[in-house]
PDB file of C-alpha atoms in Angstrom:
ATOM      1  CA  UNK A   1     -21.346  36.099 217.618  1.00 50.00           C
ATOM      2  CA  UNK A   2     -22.394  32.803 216.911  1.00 50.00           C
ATOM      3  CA  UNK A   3     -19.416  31.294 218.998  1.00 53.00           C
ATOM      4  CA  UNK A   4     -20.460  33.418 221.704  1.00 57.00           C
ATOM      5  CA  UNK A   5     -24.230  32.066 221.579  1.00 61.00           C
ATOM      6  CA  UNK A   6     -22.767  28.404 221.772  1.00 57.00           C
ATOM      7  CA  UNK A   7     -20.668  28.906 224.756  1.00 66.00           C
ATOM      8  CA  UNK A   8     -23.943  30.741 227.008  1.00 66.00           C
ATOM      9  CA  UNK A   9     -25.400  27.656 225.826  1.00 64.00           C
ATOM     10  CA  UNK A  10     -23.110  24.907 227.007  1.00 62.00           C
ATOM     11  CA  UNK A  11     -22.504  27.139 230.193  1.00 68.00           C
ATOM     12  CA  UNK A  12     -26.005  27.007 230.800  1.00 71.00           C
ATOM     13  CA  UNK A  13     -25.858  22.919 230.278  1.00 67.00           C
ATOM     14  CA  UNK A  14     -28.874  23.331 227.411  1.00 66.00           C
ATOM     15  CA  UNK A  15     -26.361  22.053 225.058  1.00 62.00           C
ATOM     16  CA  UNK A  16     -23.755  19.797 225.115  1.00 65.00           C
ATOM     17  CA  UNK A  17     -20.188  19.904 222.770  1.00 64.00           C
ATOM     18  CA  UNK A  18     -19.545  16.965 221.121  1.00 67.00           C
ATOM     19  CA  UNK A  19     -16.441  14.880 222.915  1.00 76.00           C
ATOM     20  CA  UNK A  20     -13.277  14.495 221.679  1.00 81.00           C
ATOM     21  CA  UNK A  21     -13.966  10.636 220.787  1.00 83.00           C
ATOM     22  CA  UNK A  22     -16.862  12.238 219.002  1.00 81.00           C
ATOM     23  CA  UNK A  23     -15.243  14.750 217.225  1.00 82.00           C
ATOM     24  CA  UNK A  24     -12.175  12.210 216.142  1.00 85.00           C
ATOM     25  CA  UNK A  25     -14.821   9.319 215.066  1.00 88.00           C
ATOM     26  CA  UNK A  26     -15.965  12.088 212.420  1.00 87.00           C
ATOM     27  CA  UNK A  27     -12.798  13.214 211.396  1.00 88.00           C
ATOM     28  CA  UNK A  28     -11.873   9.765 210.722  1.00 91.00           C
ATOM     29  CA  UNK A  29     -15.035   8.877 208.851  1.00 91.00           C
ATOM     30  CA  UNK A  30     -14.976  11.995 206.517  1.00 91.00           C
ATOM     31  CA  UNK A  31     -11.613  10.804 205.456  1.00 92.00           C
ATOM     32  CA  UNK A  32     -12.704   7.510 204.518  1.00 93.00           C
ATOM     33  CA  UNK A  33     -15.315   8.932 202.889  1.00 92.00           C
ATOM     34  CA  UNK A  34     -12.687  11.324 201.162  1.00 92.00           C
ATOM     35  CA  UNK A  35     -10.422   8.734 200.013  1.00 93.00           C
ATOM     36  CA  UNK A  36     -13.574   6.536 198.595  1.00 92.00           C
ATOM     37  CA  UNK A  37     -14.824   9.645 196.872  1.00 92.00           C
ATOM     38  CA  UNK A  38     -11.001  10.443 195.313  1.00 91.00           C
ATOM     39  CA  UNK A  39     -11.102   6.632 194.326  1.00 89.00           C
ATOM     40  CA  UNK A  40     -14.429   6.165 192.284  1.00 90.00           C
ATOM     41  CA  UNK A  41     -15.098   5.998 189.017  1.00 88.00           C
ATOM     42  CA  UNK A  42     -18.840   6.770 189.439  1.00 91.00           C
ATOM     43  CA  UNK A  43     -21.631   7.674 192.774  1.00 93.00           C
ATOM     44  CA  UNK A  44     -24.783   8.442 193.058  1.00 94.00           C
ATOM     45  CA  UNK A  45     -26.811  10.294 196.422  1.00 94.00           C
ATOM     46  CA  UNK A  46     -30.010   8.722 196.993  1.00 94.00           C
ATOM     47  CA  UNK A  47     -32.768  10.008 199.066  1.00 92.00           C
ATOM     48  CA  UNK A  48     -33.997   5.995 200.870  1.00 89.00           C
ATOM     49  CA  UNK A  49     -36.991   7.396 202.897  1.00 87.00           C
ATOM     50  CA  UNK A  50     -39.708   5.028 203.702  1.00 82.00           C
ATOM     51  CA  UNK A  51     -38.014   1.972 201.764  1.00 89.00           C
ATOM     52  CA  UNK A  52     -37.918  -1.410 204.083  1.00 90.00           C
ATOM     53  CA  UNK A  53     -35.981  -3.710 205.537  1.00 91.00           C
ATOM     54  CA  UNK A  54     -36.602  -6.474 202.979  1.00 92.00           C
ATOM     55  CA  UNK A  55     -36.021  -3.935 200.448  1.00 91.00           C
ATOM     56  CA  UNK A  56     -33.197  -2.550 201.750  1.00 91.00           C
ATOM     57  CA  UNK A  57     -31.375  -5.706 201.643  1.00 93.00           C
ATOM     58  CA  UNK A  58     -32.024  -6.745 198.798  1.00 93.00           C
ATOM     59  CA  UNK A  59     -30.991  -3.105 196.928  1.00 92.00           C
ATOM     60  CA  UNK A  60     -27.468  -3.855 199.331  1.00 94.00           C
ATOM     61  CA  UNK A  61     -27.137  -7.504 197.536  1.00 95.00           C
ATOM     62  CA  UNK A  62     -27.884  -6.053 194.252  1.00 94.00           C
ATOM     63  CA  UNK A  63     -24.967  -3.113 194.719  1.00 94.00           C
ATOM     64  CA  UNK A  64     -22.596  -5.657 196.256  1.00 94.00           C
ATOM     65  CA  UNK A  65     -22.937  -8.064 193.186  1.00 93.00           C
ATOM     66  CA  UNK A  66     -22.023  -4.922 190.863  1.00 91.00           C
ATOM     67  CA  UNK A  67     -18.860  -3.856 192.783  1.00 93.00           C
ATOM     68  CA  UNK A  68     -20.734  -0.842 194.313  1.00 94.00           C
ATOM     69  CA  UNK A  69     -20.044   0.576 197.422  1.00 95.00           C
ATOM     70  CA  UNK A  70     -23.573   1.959 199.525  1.00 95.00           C
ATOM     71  CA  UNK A  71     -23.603   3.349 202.933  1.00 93.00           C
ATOM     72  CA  UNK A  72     -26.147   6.249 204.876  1.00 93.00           C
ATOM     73  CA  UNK A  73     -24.120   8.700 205.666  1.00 93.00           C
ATOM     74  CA  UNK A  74     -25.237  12.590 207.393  1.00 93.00           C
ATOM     75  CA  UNK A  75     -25.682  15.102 205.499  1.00 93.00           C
ATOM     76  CA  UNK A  76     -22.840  17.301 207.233  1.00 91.00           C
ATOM     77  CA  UNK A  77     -20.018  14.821 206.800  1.00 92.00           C
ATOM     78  CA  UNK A  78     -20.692  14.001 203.413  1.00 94.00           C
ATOM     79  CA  UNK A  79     -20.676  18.102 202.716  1.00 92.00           C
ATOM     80  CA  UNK A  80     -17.201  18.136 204.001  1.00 90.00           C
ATOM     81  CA  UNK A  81     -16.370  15.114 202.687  1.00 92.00           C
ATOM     82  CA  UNK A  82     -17.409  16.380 199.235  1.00 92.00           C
ATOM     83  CA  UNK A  83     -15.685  19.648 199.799  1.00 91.00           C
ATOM     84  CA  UNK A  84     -12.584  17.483 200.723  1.00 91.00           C
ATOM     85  CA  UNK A  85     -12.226  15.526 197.806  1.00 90.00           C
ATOM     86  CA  UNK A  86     -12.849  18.592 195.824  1.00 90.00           C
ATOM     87  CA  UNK A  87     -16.047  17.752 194.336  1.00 89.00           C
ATOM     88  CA  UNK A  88     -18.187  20.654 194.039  1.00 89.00           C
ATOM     89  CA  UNK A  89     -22.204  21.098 192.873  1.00 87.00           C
ATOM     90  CA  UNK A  90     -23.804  18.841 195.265  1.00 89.00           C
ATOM     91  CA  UNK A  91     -24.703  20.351 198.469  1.00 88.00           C
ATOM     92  CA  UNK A  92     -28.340  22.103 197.271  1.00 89.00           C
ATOM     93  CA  UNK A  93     -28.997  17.798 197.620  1.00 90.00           C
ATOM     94  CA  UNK A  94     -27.692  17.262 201.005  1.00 91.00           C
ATOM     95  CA  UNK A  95     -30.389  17.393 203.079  1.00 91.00           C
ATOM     96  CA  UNK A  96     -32.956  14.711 204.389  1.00 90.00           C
ATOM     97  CA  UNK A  97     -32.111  11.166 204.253  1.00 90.00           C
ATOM     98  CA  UNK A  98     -29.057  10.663 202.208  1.00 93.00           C
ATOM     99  CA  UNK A  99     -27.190   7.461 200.811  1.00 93.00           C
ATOM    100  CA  UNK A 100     -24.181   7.450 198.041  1.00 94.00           C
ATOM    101  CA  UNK A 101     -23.267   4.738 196.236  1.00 94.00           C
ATOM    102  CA  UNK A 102     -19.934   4.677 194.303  1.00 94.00           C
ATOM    103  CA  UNK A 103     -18.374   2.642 191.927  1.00 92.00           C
ATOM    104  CA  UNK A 104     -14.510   2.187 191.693  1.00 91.00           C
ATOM    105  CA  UNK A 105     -14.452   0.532 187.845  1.00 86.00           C
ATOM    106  CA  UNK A 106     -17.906   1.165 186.605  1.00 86.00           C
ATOM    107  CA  UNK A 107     -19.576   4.420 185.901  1.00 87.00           C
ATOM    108  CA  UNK A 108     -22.745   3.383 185.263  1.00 88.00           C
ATOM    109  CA  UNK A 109     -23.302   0.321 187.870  1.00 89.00           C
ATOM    110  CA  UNK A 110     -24.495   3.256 191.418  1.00 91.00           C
ATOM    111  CA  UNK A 111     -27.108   4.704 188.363  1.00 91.00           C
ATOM    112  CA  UNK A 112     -28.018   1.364 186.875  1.00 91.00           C
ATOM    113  CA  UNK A 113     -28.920  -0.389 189.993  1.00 92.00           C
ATOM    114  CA  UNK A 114     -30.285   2.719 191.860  1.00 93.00           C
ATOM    115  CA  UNK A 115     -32.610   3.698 189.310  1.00 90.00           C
ATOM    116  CA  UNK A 116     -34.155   0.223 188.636  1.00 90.00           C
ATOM    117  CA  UNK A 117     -35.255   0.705 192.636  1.00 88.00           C
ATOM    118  CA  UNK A 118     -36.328   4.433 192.337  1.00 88.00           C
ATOM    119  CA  UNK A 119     -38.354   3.492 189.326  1.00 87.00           C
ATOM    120  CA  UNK A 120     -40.164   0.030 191.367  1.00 86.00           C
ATOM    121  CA  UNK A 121     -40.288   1.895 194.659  1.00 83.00           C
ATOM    122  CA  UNK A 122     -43.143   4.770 193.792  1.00 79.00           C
ATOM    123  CA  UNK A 123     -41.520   7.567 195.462  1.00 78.00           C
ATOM    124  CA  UNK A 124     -40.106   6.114 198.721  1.00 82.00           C
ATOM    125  CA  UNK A 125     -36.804   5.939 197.296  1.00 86.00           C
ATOM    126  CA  UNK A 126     -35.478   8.655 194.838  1.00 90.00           C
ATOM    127  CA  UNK A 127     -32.073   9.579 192.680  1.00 92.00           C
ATOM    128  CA  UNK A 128     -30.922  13.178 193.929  1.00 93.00           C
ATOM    129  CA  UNK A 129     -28.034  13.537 191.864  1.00 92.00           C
ATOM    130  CA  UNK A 130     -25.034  11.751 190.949  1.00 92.00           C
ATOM    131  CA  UNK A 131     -21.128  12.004 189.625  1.00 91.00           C
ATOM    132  CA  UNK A 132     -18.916  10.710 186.779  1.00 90.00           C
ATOM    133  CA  UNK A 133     -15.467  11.083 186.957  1.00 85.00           C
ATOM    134  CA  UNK A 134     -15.625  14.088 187.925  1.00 81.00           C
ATOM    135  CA  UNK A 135     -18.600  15.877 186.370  1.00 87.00           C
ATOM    136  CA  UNK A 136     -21.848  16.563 187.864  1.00 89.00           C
ATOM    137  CA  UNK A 137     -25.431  15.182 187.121  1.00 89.00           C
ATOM    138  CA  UNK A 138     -28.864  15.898 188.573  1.00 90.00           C
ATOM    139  CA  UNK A 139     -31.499  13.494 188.890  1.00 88.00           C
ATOM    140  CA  UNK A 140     -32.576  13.812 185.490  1.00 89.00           C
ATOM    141  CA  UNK A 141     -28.809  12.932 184.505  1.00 85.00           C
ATOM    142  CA  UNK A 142     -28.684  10.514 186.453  1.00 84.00           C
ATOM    143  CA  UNK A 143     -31.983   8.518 185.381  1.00 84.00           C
ATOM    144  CA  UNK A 144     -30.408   9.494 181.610  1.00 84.00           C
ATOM    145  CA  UNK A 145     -26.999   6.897 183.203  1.00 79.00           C
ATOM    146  CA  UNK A 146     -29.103   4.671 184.793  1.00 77.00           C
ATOM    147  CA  UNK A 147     -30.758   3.440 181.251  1.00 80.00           C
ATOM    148  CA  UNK A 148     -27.016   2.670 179.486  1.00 70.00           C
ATOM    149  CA  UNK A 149     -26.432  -1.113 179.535  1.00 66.00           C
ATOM    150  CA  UNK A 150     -23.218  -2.065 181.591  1.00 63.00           C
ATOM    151  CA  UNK A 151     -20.069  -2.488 179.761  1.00 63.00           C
ATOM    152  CA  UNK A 152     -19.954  -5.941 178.672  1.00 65.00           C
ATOM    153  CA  UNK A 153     -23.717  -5.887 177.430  1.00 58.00           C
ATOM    154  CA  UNK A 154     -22.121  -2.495 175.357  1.00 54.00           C
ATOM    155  CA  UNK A 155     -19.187  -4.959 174.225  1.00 59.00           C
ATOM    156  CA  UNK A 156     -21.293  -7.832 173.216  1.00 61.00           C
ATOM    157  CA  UNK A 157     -23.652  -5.834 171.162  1.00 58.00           C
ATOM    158  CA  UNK A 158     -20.761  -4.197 169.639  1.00 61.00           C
ATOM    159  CA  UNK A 159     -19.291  -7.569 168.375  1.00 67.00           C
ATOM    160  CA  UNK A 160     -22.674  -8.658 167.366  1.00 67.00           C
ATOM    161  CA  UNK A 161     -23.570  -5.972 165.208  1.00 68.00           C
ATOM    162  CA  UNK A 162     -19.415  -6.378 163.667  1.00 65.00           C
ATOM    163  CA  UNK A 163     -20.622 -10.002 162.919  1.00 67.00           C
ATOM    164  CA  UNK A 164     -22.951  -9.641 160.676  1.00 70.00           C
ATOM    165  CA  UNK A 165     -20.852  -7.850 158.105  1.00 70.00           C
ATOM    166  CA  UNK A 166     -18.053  -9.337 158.556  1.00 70.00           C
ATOM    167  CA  UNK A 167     -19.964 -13.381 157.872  1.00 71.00           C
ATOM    168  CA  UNK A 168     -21.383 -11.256 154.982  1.00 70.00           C
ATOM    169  CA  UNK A 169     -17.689 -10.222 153.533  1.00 68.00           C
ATOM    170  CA  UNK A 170     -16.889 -13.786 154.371  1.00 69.00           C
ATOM    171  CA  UNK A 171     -19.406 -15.236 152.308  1.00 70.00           C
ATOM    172  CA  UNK A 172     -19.238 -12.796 149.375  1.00 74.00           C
ATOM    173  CA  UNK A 173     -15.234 -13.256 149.251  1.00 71.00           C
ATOM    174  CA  UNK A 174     -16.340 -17.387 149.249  1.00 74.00           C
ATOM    175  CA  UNK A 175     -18.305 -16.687 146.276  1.00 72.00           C
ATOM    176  CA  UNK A 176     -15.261 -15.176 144.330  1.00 70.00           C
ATOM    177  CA  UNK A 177     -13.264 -17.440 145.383  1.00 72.00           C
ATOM    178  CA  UNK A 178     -15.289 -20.787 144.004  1.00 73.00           C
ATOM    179  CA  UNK A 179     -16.026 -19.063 141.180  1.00 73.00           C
ATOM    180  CA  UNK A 180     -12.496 -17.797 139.723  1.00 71.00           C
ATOM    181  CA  UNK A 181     -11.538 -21.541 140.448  1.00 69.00           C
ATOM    182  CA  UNK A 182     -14.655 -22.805 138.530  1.00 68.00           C
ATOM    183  CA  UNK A 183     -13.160 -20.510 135.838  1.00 67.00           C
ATOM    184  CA  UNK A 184     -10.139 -21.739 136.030  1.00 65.00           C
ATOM    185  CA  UNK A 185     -11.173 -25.532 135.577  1.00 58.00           C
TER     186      UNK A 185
END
């Protein structure tokens, strides 16, 4: 039926179908956007609605320097692109201005950098849901991700708070030491 309400439509030149260079340019973009998908470790869909130019940039600048990946992409061939890479759960979000950022080595750089700008933009730029190797996050996930330190600032405070009790053991195995040699003089 709906086929049939198409074709009336093109015969009566109201609509137009897309061309074939059309049609192929998609094709070919929803399976880059498959293979980037099937490659990441992390990405995030932002709605960007109303943010500027100057802004815009500079949120670009900030992704690049983490390794992140950001393009605007529609709505209909991210759905397929999504459906592609078998990654399920986030179509309810596809719909008004949509960018994804993903992350090849980091899952928490798209959430980290994206939700310092949704939190300094007042509403003109917003998380709409996100992904983690695999498993699914809404915006509320997502702002959860986007407050965990990235992984070397997780390393470093890992080795800091080893230090202490390990200069501790140091000093308290010292103490024995000097004094069973006192004893022994």
């Amino acid at each position: 039926m709906l086929v049939y309400g198409l074709r009336k439509l093109v015969q009566r030149g109201e609509i137009e179908m897309p061309s074939e260079k059309t049609l192929s340019a998609k094709k070919e973009r929803v399976a880059q956007l498959v293979e980037m998908l099937k490659n990441s470790a992390a990405g995030v869909l932002v709605d960007y609605k109303g943010i500027t130019v100057e802004e815009d940039t500079k949120l670009r600048r900030d992704l690049r320097a983490e390794n992140v990946k950001y393009s605007v992409e529609k709505n209909s061939l991210l759905r397929f692109a999504l459906k592609n890479a078998g990654i399920e759960g986030l179509d309810d979000v596809l719909e008004g201005t949509t960018a994804i950022a993903v992350s090849n080595e980091d899952q928490t750089a798209p959430a980290r950098v994206l939700g310092k700008y949704a939190s300094e933009m007042d509403g003109k730029f917003n998380l709409k849901a996100g992904m983690v190797d695999g498993e699914i996050y809404d915006e509320k996930g997502v702002v959860a991700l986007s407050k965990i330190p990235a992984k070397d600032v997780l390393l470093a405070q890992l080795v800091g708070s080893l230090q202490g009790p390990i200069q501790g053991l140091a000093a308290i195995l010292k103490a024995v030491a000097d004094s069973k040699s006192e004893d022994a003089a």
